[in-house]
Amino acid sequence: MSNEKKVLFTIFGGTGDLAQRKLYPSLFRLYKKGKLGDHFAVIGTARRPWSDAHYREVVATTIQSLNPTQAEAKEFASHFYYQSHDVNDSKHYNTLKKLADRLDATYHLNGNRIYYLAMAPKFFGTIVAHLKSQKIVTENGYNRLIIEKPFGSDYQSAFELNHKIRQVFPEQDIFRIDHYLGKEMIQNISAIRFANNIFESQWNNRYIDNIQITFGEALGVEDRGNYYDHSGALKDMVQNHILQVVALLAMEPPVVFSEKEIRTEKIKALKAIRIYEKEEALKNFVRGQYAPGELENRSFKGYREEDKVAPQSTTETFVAGKFLIDNFRWSGVPFYVRTGKRLTEKGTRINIVFKQVPVNVFKTSIDEPCKDTSLSPNVLTIYIQPTEGFSLTLNGKKVGQGFNTTSRKLEYRNSAEMVENSPEAYEKLLLDALKGDGTNFSHWEEVAQSWHIVDVIRKAWDQVAPEFPNYKAGTMGPVAAFELLEQDGFKWIWQPDEWYRKRGKLND
Ligand code: BG6
């Protein structure tokens, strides 16, 4: 039986950056692999008055880096149709419906439709309402909605948006994108946990001291000042990507590895995360904003000097915080998270820091004080990007006379070739949506709970004026982010800024 999917994609925001950078290349990869064939068509919509011919040229350009033959690019692009569209005008949806029905008949698509909302969130509600009122949703095939972040800007707005969408689409047909869930090593978290008894047997508060999640970015805010200055790092990264990763690390093993069972466990984990009172939020979460800085002889502007950013902006470009999970497995284990723009390096990684052995026996006499700190903790590191893999830091004996211990690392990395050839996050997620598999998307209950967790932090911050800027571009964030762990007797395991500082490439 052919794996080929029959489907009509309608992409709202078809001329946009996301469509061009991610969606068209991903569709092409699926096409090359035979997941899409003769029976698919794409309608791109946006306000601009493009012709089909121009649209197809644009689509063909976006896949150039994938080295298609000319014939391939042409044949692929021939499935794309452009419709200039004003999302607020009902009449335009009638035109869209006619085109959709025509393509359905031409390509024999059986009424299967995927609507992709890749534009400003303020339009999501009206688009979805029109899909129903203008009868674009079909009765014979499936109708699925893929929706980009941000899903709301707090719990209330997310609730209202969800309510509107649910008037048209049932939960199982809503695919809320969190592109981190399509990343290879985020998906690998479950394999590392549930396929290795040495880890799963230790995956609790008896053996784990703390968990550290770093989503560092070297880039600044680039040309997204407009959006970012109203969002900030907490809503941009913590509410979605980081909390999804916390859920995957903290959840109980699902009974079977199915969408429904994984979902159930993730929601339970998110519900166990403590919702802070104002004072706790201020104590456990710190924020930062980058000032101008220099790294490796390159100078960077401060956030307030960036394009489309208010000159006195109090938006945070960095967050570090501590989540506490109030359940039997995790009680007492801090989950430290940090993310920021213009940090030392692009690096997404998770450090699982295991507790020390109960007694350090490596001393020569009983009277000697315990030197527990002389042993490094065992650390399981999951490298998400830019490299992919994992490592385990253990202690061993230093070669030579006497008896000194030293730490050793067992490392595994996916080869550059594997990384290069593995499907990109968007390709995987699009295929999942084509199959109707929502495992790697955010369920409403996850989104809702994440907003509850984050809203209190945002609200607490809004009542206190921050002293910004407070970290230099090129460093790993403000001092407060380091103190957060120090006051609990821990430290960040990953300190790339130290590496640069020691070599004189980064000055504070
Ligand atoms: C997006 C954020 O969701 O994720 C961006 O809006 C951020 O601000 C990006 O840069 C990071 O994604 P990735 O895949 O490049 O790590």
Short mmCIF file of C-alpha atoms and ligand atoms in Angstrom, two decimals:
data_model
loop_
_atom_site.label_atom_id
_atom_site.label_comp_id
_atom_site.label_asym_id
_atom_site.label_seq_id
_atom_site.Cartn_x
_atom_site.Cartn_y
_atom_site.Cartn_z
CA MET A 1 0.00 0.00 0.00
CA SER A 2 1.27 3.46 -0.80
CA ASN A 3 2.21 5.72 2.09
CA GLU A 4 1.18 8.71 0.10
CA LYS A 5 -1.19 11.08 1.88
CA LYS A 6 -4.11 12.75 0.18
CA VAL A 7 -4.49 16.23 1.49
CA LEU A 8 -5.07 19.89 0.75
CA PHE A 9 -2.96 22.26 2.85
CA THR A 10 -4.16 25.81 3.23
CA ILE A 11 -1.43 27.96 4.67
CA PHE A 12 -2.51 31.28 6.15
CA GLY A 13 0.66 33.33 6.05
CA GLY A 14 1.85 31.68 2.83
CA THR A 15 4.27 34.47 1.93
CA GLY A 16 5.76 34.65 5.42
CA ASP A 17 9.12 33.77 6.84
CA LEU A 18 8.02 30.55 8.55
CA ALA A 19 6.37 29.22 5.40
CA GLN A 20 9.44 29.95 3.34
CA ARG A 21 12.11 28.86 5.80
CA LYS A 22 10.43 25.82 7.29
CA LEU A 23 7.16 24.70 5.73
CA TYR A 24 7.98 24.54 2.03
CA PRO A 25 11.32 22.80 2.49
CA SER A 26 9.68 20.33 4.90
CA LEU A 27 6.87 19.61 2.45
CA PHE A 28 9.48 19.05 -0.22
CA ARG A 29 11.33 16.54 1.92
CA LEU A 30 8.08 14.67 2.52
CA TYR A 31 7.43 14.78 -1.19
CA LYS A 32 10.89 13.38 -1.95
CA LYS A 33 10.29 10.56 0.49
CA GLY A 34 6.99 9.68 -1.17
CA LYS A 35 4.81 10.76 1.76
CA LEU A 36 3.24 13.30 -0.56
CA GLY A 37 2.79 12.48 -4.23
CA ASP A 38 0.23 13.17 -6.92
CA HIS A 39 -2.56 13.69 -4.42
CA PHE A 40 -1.64 16.82 -2.58
CA ALA A 41 -2.09 20.51 -3.17
CA VAL A 42 -1.22 23.63 -1.22
CA ILE A 43 -3.04 26.92 -1.16
CA GLY A 44 -0.91 29.76 0.09
CA THR A 45 -2.80 32.80 1.27
CA ALA A 46 -1.71 36.25 2.37
CA ARG A 47 -2.69 39.80 1.52
CA ARG A 48 -0.13 40.38 -1.24
CA PRO A 49 -1.47 40.06 -4.77
CA TRP A 50 0.81 37.28 -6.02
CA SER A 51 0.12 35.11 -9.05
CA ASP A 52 0.38 31.31 -8.99
CA ALA A 53 3.41 31.60 -11.22
CA HIS A 54 5.19 33.95 -8.85
CA TYR A 55 4.23 31.86 -5.81
CA ARG A 56 5.63 28.75 -7.48
CA GLU A 57 8.86 30.54 -8.22
CA VAL A 58 9.15 31.53 -4.57
CA VAL A 59 8.41 27.97 -3.45
CA ALA A 60 11.02 26.61 -5.86
CA THR A 61 13.59 29.05 -4.46
CA THR A 62 12.92 27.99 -0.89
CA ILE A 63 13.90 24.38 -1.66
CA GLN A 64 17.10 25.16 -3.55
CA SER A 65 19.33 24.18 -0.66
CA LEU A 66 17.85 20.67 -0.89
CA ASN A 67 19.29 20.32 -4.39
CA PRO A 68 16.23 19.29 -6.35
CA THR A 69 16.56 18.63 -10.07
CA GLN A 70 14.87 21.27 -12.17
CA ALA A 71 12.10 18.85 -13.11
CA GLU A 72 11.53 17.88 -9.48
CA ALA A 73 11.32 21.50 -8.32
CA LYS A 74 8.90 22.31 -11.12
CA GLU A 75 6.68 19.32 -10.53
CA PHE A 76 6.65 19.95 -6.75
CA ALA A 77 5.87 23.66 -7.14
CA SER A 78 3.06 22.87 -9.60
CA HIS A 79 1.02 21.65 -6.60
CA PHE A 80 1.04 25.18 -5.11
CA TYR A 81 -1.71 27.74 -5.67
CA TYR A 82 -1.86 31.28 -4.42
CA GLN A 83 -4.93 33.14 -3.21
CA SER A 84 -4.72 36.76 -2.13
CA HIS A 85 -6.82 36.90 0.98
CA ASP A 86 -8.06 39.32 3.61
CA VAL A 87 -8.74 37.24 6.70
CA ASN A 88 -11.46 39.61 7.89
CA ASP A 89 -13.47 39.58 4.69
CA SER A 90 -16.10 36.84 4.44
CA LYS A 91 -16.29 37.14 0.66
CA HIS A 92 -12.67 36.16 0.38
CA TYR A 93 -13.41 32.88 2.11
CA ASN A 94 -15.98 32.10 -0.58
CA THR A 95 -13.29 32.43 -3.22
CA LEU A 96 -11.04 30.28 -1.07
CA LYS A 97 -13.75 27.63 -0.78
CA LYS A 98 -14.19 27.48 -4.54
CA LEU A 99 -10.48 27.03 -5.06
CA ALA A 100 -10.30 24.41 -2.32
CA ASP A 101 -13.18 22.41 -3.78
CA ARG A 102 -11.72 22.63 -7.25
CA LEU A 103 -8.34 21.35 -6.08
CA ASP A 104 -10.04 18.65 -4.08
CA ALA A 105 -11.69 17.38 -7.25
CA THR A 106 -8.60 17.78 -9.46
CA TYR A 107 -6.21 16.00 -7.09
CA HIS A 108 -8.74 13.51 -5.64
CA LEU A 109 -8.17 14.60 -2.07
CA ASN A 110 -11.25 13.00 -0.48
CA GLY A 111 -12.07 16.16 1.46
CA ASN A 112 -8.95 15.88 3.65
CA ARG A 113 -7.82 19.31 4.74
CA ILE A 114 -5.09 20.75 6.91
CA TYR A 115 -5.25 24.43 7.75
CA TYR A 116 -1.98 25.94 8.86
CA LEU A 117 -2.13 29.20 10.80
CA ALA A 118 1.29 30.78 10.33
CA MET A 119 0.44 34.41 10.93
CA ALA A 120 -0.14 36.92 13.71
CA PRO A 121 -2.13 35.24 16.51
CA LYS A 122 -4.69 38.05 16.63
CA PHE A 123 -6.16 36.60 13.40
CA PHE A 124 -6.44 32.99 14.58
CA GLY A 125 -9.96 33.35 16.01
CA THR A 126 -11.50 35.00 12.96
CA ILE A 127 -9.89 32.60 10.49
CA VAL A 128 -11.18 29.58 12.33
CA ALA A 129 -14.71 31.01 12.65
CA HIS A 130 -14.80 31.70 8.90
CA LEU A 131 -13.59 28.22 8.03
CA LYS A 132 -16.81 26.96 9.52
CA SER A 133 -19.27 29.72 8.61
CA GLN A 134 -18.14 29.76 4.97
CA LYS A 135 -18.22 25.95 4.87
CA ILE A 136 -14.60 25.45 4.00
CA VAL A 137 -14.37 22.58 6.46
CA THR A 138 -15.51 19.48 4.64
CA GLU A 139 -17.87 16.78 5.71
CA ASN A 140 -16.37 13.83 3.90
CA GLY A 141 -12.67 13.99 4.89
CA TYR A 142 -10.67 15.04 7.93
CA ASN A 143 -10.15 18.67 8.87
CA ARG A 144 -7.13 19.47 11.04
CA LEU A 145 -5.78 22.74 12.32
CA ILE A 146 -2.10 23.37 12.84
CA ILE A 147 -1.50 26.44 14.91
CA GLU A 148 1.74 28.24 15.60
CA LYS A 149 2.72 29.78 18.89
CA PRO A 150 2.10 31.92 20.81
CA PHE A 151 -1.13 30.32 21.95
CA GLY A 152 -2.45 33.29 23.91
CA SER A 153 -0.42 35.75 25.92
CA ASP A 154 -1.69 34.59 29.31
CA TYR A 155 -4.17 32.02 30.59
CA GLN A 156 -7.22 34.18 29.96
CA SER A 157 -6.39 35.02 26.34
CA ALA A 158 -5.36 31.41 25.66
CA PHE A 159 -8.66 30.22 27.14
CA GLU A 160 -10.63 32.59 24.92
CA LEU A 161 -8.71 31.58 21.81
CA ASN A 162 -9.16 27.93 22.64
CA HIS A 163 -12.86 28.43 23.17
CA LYS A 164 -13.20 29.95 19.69
CA ILE A 165 -11.23 27.19 18.07
CA ARG A 166 -13.14 24.47 19.83
CA GLN A 167 -16.37 25.78 18.31
CA VAL A 168 -15.01 24.45 15.03
CA PHE A 169 -12.38 21.79 15.72
CA PRO A 170 -12.44 19.04 18.34
CA GLU A 171 -9.31 18.79 20.49
CA GLN A 172 -7.98 15.78 18.58
CA ASP A 173 -7.92 17.79 15.35
CA ILE A 174 -6.00 20.72 16.84
CA PHE A 175 -2.23 20.49 16.47
CA ARG A 176 -0.57 23.22 18.54
CA ILE A 177 3.00 23.45 17.36
CA ASP A 178 5.86 23.43 19.79
CA HIS A 179 8.72 22.85 17.40
CA TYR A 180 10.99 21.63 20.19
CA LEU A 181 8.81 18.53 20.41
CA GLY A 182 9.91 17.67 16.89
CA LYS A 183 13.61 17.79 17.80
CA GLU A 184 15.44 14.49 17.75
CA MET A 185 16.96 14.68 21.22
CA ILE A 186 13.82 15.96 22.89
CA GLN A 187 12.08 12.88 21.54
CA ASN A 188 15.05 10.87 22.75
CA ILE A 189 14.40 11.86 26.38
CA SER A 190 11.81 9.11 26.62
CA ALA A 191 14.17 6.50 25.16
CA ILE A 192 16.93 7.47 27.58
CA ARG A 193 14.53 7.27 30.51
CA PHE A 194 12.29 4.33 29.71
CA ALA A 195 14.69 2.05 27.86
CA ASN A 196 17.51 2.14 30.42
CA ASN A 197 16.96 0.59 33.78
CA ILE A 198 20.08 2.22 35.21
CA PHE A 199 18.45 5.59 34.71
CA GLU A 200 14.78 4.90 35.32
CA SER A 201 15.54 3.11 38.58
CA GLN A 202 17.35 6.23 39.79
CA TRP A 203 15.00 8.79 38.29
CA ASN A 204 13.64 10.22 41.52
CA ASN A 205 14.36 12.32 44.58
CA ARG A 206 16.37 9.58 46.29
CA TYR A 207 19.11 9.71 43.67
CA ILE A 208 18.78 12.97 41.81
CA ASP A 209 20.03 16.17 43.40
CA ASN A 210 18.78 18.64 40.83
CA ILE A 211 18.01 18.97 37.14
CA GLN A 212 19.34 21.81 35.00
CA ILE A 213 17.84 22.83 31.69
CA THR A 214 19.64 25.43 29.57
CA PHE A 215 18.21 26.86 26.36
CA GLY A 216 20.95 29.30 25.46
CA GLU A 217 20.95 31.41 22.33
CA ALA A 218 23.88 33.36 20.92
CA LEU A 219 21.65 35.41 18.66
CA GLY A 220 20.03 38.61 19.81
CA VAL A 221 16.49 39.60 19.05
CA GLU A 222 17.35 40.07 15.33
CA ASP A 223 14.43 41.55 13.36
CA ARG A 224 11.75 40.32 15.74
CA GLY A 225 11.84 43.30 18.11
CA ASN A 226 8.18 44.05 17.48
CA TYR A 227 7.01 40.71 18.71
CA TYR A 228 9.71 40.06 21.29
CA ASP A 229 9.46 43.37 23.11
CA HIS A 230 5.86 42.45 23.98
CA SER A 231 6.65 38.89 24.83
CA GLY A 232 9.98 38.52 26.62
CA ALA A 233 11.87 35.33 27.36
CA LEU A 234 9.41 33.98 29.93
CA LYS A 235 6.52 33.77 27.48
CA ASP A 236 8.69 33.15 24.43
CA MET A 237 10.56 30.12 25.77
CA VAL A 238 9.56 29.06 29.29
CA GLN A 239 5.77 28.84 28.96
CA ASN A 240 6.06 26.49 26.00
CA HIS A 241 9.36 24.82 25.11
CA ILE A 242 10.93 24.65 28.55
CA LEU A 243 7.83 23.50 30.39
CA GLN A 244 7.28 20.83 27.75
CA VAL A 245 10.78 19.54 28.43
CA VAL A 246 10.19 19.65 32.19
CA ALA A 247 7.03 17.58 31.64
CA LEU A 248 8.91 14.97 29.57
CA LEU A 249 11.62 14.69 32.22
CA ALA A 250 9.26 14.60 35.16
CA MET A 251 6.35 12.49 33.93
CA GLU A 252 5.68 8.96 35.14
CA PRO A 253 6.33 6.17 32.64
CA PRO A 254 3.28 5.88 30.40
CA VAL A 255 1.52 2.50 30.41
CA VAL A 256 2.21 2.25 26.69
CA PHE A 257 3.95 4.72 24.42
CA SER A 258 0.81 6.12 22.85
CA GLU A 259 -0.44 9.65 22.38
CA LYS A 260 -3.18 9.25 24.95
CA GLU A 261 -1.03 7.68 27.65
CA ILE A 262 1.90 10.06 27.20
CA ARG A 263 -0.48 13.00 27.25
CA THR A 264 -2.06 11.81 30.50
CA GLU A 265 1.33 11.57 32.19
CA LYS A 266 2.56 14.93 30.91
CA ILE A 267 -0.53 16.70 32.14
CA LYS A 268 -0.18 15.06 35.56
CA ALA A 269 3.44 16.20 35.76
CA LEU A 270 2.57 19.78 34.82
CA LYS A 271 -0.21 19.81 37.39
CA ALA A 272 2.28 18.85 40.08
CA ILE A 273 4.53 21.85 39.39
CA ARG A 274 4.11 24.29 42.24
CA ILE A 275 2.26 27.48 41.40
CA TYR A 276 4.11 30.18 43.29
CA GLU A 277 2.82 32.96 45.47
CA LYS A 278 4.19 36.38 44.54
CA GLU A 279 7.09 36.30 47.01
CA GLU A 280 8.11 32.78 45.99
CA ALA A 281 7.99 33.78 42.34
CA LEU A 282 10.31 36.72 42.99
CA LYS A 283 12.68 34.54 44.97
CA ASN A 284 12.74 31.62 42.56
CA PHE A 285 12.76 33.41 39.22
CA VAL A 286 15.24 36.03 38.06
CA ARG A 287 15.33 37.97 34.83
CA GLY A 288 17.86 39.83 32.77
CA GLN A 289 18.32 42.02 29.77
CA TYR A 290 21.49 42.24 27.72
CA ALA A 291 23.72 45.28 27.62
CA PRO A 292 26.29 45.83 24.87
CA GLY A 293 29.12 43.34 25.07
CA GLU A 294 32.08 41.79 23.33
CA LEU A 295 32.93 38.21 22.64
CA GLU A 296 35.89 36.99 20.61
CA ASN A 297 36.52 40.52 19.32
CA ARG A 298 32.99 40.92 18.07
CA SER A 299 30.87 43.68 19.62
CA PHE A 300 27.15 43.44 20.14
CA LYS A 301 24.54 46.10 20.74
CA GLY A 302 22.49 46.14 23.89
CA TYR A 303 18.87 45.02 23.68
CA ARG A 304 17.56 48.56 24.05
CA GLU A 305 19.48 49.64 20.97
CA GLU A 306 18.00 46.89 18.82
CA ASP A 307 15.56 47.62 16.02
CA LYS A 308 11.90 47.97 16.98
CA VAL A 309 12.68 47.79 20.70
CA ALA A 310 11.61 50.58 23.05
CA PRO A 311 14.68 52.58 24.21
CA GLN A 312 13.67 52.14 27.87
CA SER A 313 12.30 48.64 27.41
CA THR A 314 11.91 46.54 30.55
CA THR A 315 11.39 43.33 28.59
CA GLU A 316 13.52 40.44 29.81
CA THR A 317 15.80 38.71 27.34
CA PHE A 318 16.92 36.20 29.97
CA VAL A 319 15.17 34.10 32.59
CA ALA A 320 16.52 31.69 35.15
CA GLY A 321 14.31 29.98 37.62
CA LYS A 322 13.58 27.06 39.84
CA PHE A 323 10.53 24.86 39.45
CA LEU A 324 9.46 22.58 42.28
CA ILE A 325 7.34 19.54 41.65
CA ASP A 326 5.14 18.47 44.50
CA ASN A 327 4.75 14.75 44.02
CA PHE A 328 6.27 11.60 45.48
CA ARG A 329 8.91 11.27 42.77
CA TRP A 330 10.21 14.81 42.74
CA SER A 331 9.51 16.44 46.06
CA GLY A 332 12.66 18.33 47.07
CA VAL A 333 14.41 18.18 43.66
CA PRO A 334 14.80 21.61 42.08
CA PHE A 335 14.41 21.84 38.32
CA TYR A 336 16.57 24.83 37.38
CA VAL A 337 15.89 26.36 33.99
CA ARG A 338 17.53 29.19 32.12
CA THR A 339 17.19 30.70 28.71
CA GLY A 340 18.31 33.89 27.10
CA LYS A 341 19.34 35.80 24.03
CA ARG A 342 22.92 36.93 23.36
CA LEU A 343 24.42 34.37 25.66
CA THR A 344 27.89 32.94 25.16
CA GLU A 345 26.86 30.06 22.93
CA LYS A 346 23.90 28.53 21.22
CA GLY A 347 23.40 25.45 23.32
CA THR A 348 20.37 23.51 24.44
CA ARG A 349 21.16 20.87 27.00
CA ILE A 350 19.85 19.10 30.04
CA ASN A 351 22.00 18.11 33.00
CA ILE A 352 20.67 15.50 35.38
CA VAL A 353 22.81 15.89 38.49
CA PHE A 354 22.85 12.79 40.69
CA LYS A 355 23.37 12.83 44.44
CA GLN A 356 26.80 12.14 45.82
CA VAL A 357 27.69 8.80 47.40
CA PRO A 358 26.58 8.81 51.05
CA VAL A 359 30.15 8.94 52.39
CA ASN A 360 33.37 9.83 50.68
CA VAL A 361 35.71 7.03 51.78
CA PHE A 362 38.69 8.40 49.88
CA LYS A 363 40.55 9.78 52.83
CA THR A 364 43.52 8.30 54.58
CA SER A 365 42.42 8.48 58.18
CA ILE A 366 39.10 8.38 59.96
CA ASP A 367 39.96 11.68 61.69
CA GLU A 368 40.29 13.54 58.41
CA PRO A 369 37.18 15.63 57.74
CA CYS A 370 34.90 14.32 55.02
CA LYS A 371 35.88 15.86 51.71
CA ASP A 372 32.60 15.25 50.00
CA THR A 373 33.13 18.17 47.66
CA SER A 374 36.25 16.59 46.24
CA LEU A 375 34.13 14.10 44.32
CA SER A 376 32.27 15.45 41.32
CA PRO A 377 28.65 14.48 41.04
CA ASN A 378 27.59 11.98 38.40
CA VAL A 379 25.90 13.92 35.65
CA LEU A 380 23.84 12.67 32.74
CA THR A 381 23.88 15.33 30.03
CA ILE A 382 21.48 15.32 27.11
CA TYR A 383 22.75 17.47 24.25
CA ILE A 384 19.83 18.74 22.21
CA GLN A 385 21.56 21.20 19.91
CA PRO A 386 23.73 22.18 18.14
CA THR A 387 25.23 18.71 18.67
CA GLU A 388 23.01 15.78 19.56
CA GLY A 389 23.88 13.06 22.01
CA PHE A 390 24.39 12.30 25.65
CA SER A 391 27.20 11.89 28.12
CA LEU A 392 27.66 10.47 31.56
CA THR A 393 30.21 11.91 33.95
CA LEU A 394 31.60 9.36 36.38
CA ASN A 395 34.45 9.30 38.87
CA GLY A 396 37.50 7.09 38.46
CA LYS A 397 40.99 6.78 39.83
CA LYS A 398 43.63 9.11 38.55
CA VAL A 399 46.32 7.05 36.86
CA GLY A 400 49.49 6.87 38.92
CA GLN A 401 50.73 6.43 42.41
CA GLY A 402 48.59 7.18 45.41
CA PHE A 403 44.86 7.27 45.25
CA ASN A 404 43.24 10.31 43.78
CA THR A 405 39.91 10.39 42.07
CA THR A 406 39.15 12.25 38.91
CA SER A 407 36.07 12.72 36.80
CA ARG A 408 35.70 10.95 33.44
CA LYS A 409 33.12 11.42 30.76
CA LEU A 410 31.51 8.73 28.62
CA GLU A 411 30.23 10.48 25.53
CA TYR A 412 28.01 9.66 22.60
CA ARG A 413 27.17 12.08 19.80
CA ASN A 414 25.09 11.53 16.71
CA SER A 415 27.46 11.93 13.77
CA ALA A 416 27.30 15.07 11.65
CA GLU A 417 26.01 12.88 8.84
CA MET A 418 23.20 11.47 10.98
CA VAL A 419 22.22 14.96 12.10
CA GLU A 420 22.35 16.21 8.53
CA ASN A 421 20.18 13.38 7.23
CA SER A 422 17.67 13.22 10.04
CA PRO A 423 14.35 14.92 9.38
CA GLU A 424 14.02 18.48 10.52
CA ALA A 425 11.56 19.19 13.36
CA TYR A 426 8.95 20.70 11.06
CA GLU A 427 9.13 17.79 8.67
CA LYS A 428 8.43 15.35 11.48
CA LEU A 429 5.62 17.44 12.88
CA LEU A 430 3.94 17.90 9.51
CA LEU A 431 4.03 14.16 8.93
CA ASP A 432 2.61 13.54 12.41
CA ALA A 433 -0.26 15.92 11.63
CA LEU A 434 -0.84 14.14 8.32
CA LYS A 435 -1.11 10.89 10.25
CA GLY A 436 -3.34 12.47 12.87
CA ASP A 437 -0.80 11.76 15.61
CA GLY A 438 -0.82 14.53 18.23
CA THR A 439 1.85 13.07 20.54
CA ASN A 440 4.38 15.77 19.72
CA PHE A 441 1.99 18.69 19.94
CA SER A 442 0.71 20.60 22.96
CA HIS A 443 -2.67 19.58 24.27
CA TRP A 444 -4.94 22.32 25.60
CA GLU A 445 -4.59 21.12 29.18
CA GLU A 446 -0.81 21.38 28.91
CA VAL A 447 -1.03 24.88 27.49
CA ALA A 448 -3.52 25.95 30.16
CA GLN A 449 -1.43 24.60 33.02
CA SER A 450 1.74 26.16 31.63
CA TRP A 451 0.05 29.54 31.56
CA HIS A 452 -1.11 29.12 35.16
CA ILE A 453 2.49 28.42 36.17
CA VAL A 454 3.96 31.33 34.22
CA ASP A 455 1.23 33.93 34.79
CA VAL A 456 2.07 34.31 38.49
CA ILE A 457 5.72 34.90 37.68
CA ARG A 458 4.86 37.50 35.06
CA LYS A 459 2.45 39.21 37.44
CA ALA A 460 4.98 39.31 40.26
CA TRP A 461 7.58 40.82 37.93
CA ASP A 462 5.16 43.40 36.62
CA GLN A 463 4.92 44.87 40.12
CA VAL A 464 8.65 45.46 40.51
CA ALA A 465 10.69 47.65 38.15
CA PRO A 466 13.77 45.70 37.02
CA GLU A 467 17.26 47.14 36.97
CA PHE A 468 18.04 46.59 33.34
CA PRO A 469 20.29 46.01 31.52
CA ASN A 470 22.04 43.61 33.87
CA TYR A 471 24.17 41.24 31.82
CA LYS A 472 26.65 41.81 29.06
CA ALA A 473 26.02 40.32 25.65
CA GLY A 474 28.24 37.24 25.36
CA THR A 475 27.92 36.14 29.00
CA MET A 476 25.62 33.54 30.53
CA GLY A 477 23.24 36.01 32.13
CA PRO A 478 23.07 38.15 35.26
CA VAL A 479 24.81 37.35 38.55
CA ALA A 480 21.43 36.57 40.08
CA ALA A 481 21.18 33.50 37.82
CA PHE A 482 24.30 32.07 39.43
CA GLU A 483 23.24 33.03 42.94
CA LEU A 484 19.95 31.22 42.43
CA LEU A 485 21.79 27.90 42.50
CA GLU A 486 24.52 28.94 44.94
CA GLN A 487 22.00 29.67 47.64
CA ASP A 488 20.84 26.04 47.36
CA GLY A 489 24.45 24.78 47.45
CA PHE A 490 24.58 23.98 43.70
CA LYS A 491 26.14 25.49 40.61
CA TRP A 492 25.39 25.45 36.90
CA ILE A 493 27.15 22.45 35.44
CA TRP A 494 27.46 24.08 32.04
CA GLN A 495 29.43 27.34 32.13
CA PRO A 496 30.59 28.10 28.59
CA ASP A 497 31.36 31.72 29.55
CA GLU A 498 34.10 30.46 31.91
CA TRP A 499 35.76 28.66 29.02
CA TYR A 500 35.90 31.91 27.03
CA ARG A 501 36.90 34.01 30.04
CA LYS A 502 39.85 31.77 30.86
CA ARG A 503 41.16 32.22 27.33
CA GLY A 504 40.75 35.99 27.43
CA LYS A 505 37.98 35.96 24.84
CA LEU A 506 35.36 37.39 27.16
CA ASN A 507 35.86 40.26 29.58
CA ASP A 508 33.42 41.22 32.30
C1 BG6 B 1 11.13 30.21 19.13
C2 BG6 B 1 11.30 31.54 19.81
O1 BG6 B 1 9.99 29.56 19.60
O2 BG6 B 1 12.27 29.41 19.38
C3 BG6 B 1 12.58 32.23 19.37
O3 BG6 B 1 10.19 32.37 19.50
C4 BG6 B 1 13.75 31.30 19.56
O4 BG6 B 1 12.78 33.43 20.10
C5 BG6 B 1 13.49 29.97 18.91
O5 BG6 B 1 14.89 31.91 18.98
C6 BG6 B 1 14.60 28.97 19.18
O6 BG6 B 1 14.40 27.82 18.42
P1 BG6 B 1 15.60 26.94 17.92
O7 BG6 B 1 14.96 25.78 17.24
O8 BG6 B 1 16.41 27.80 17.01
O9 BG6 B 1 16.37 26.56 19.14
#
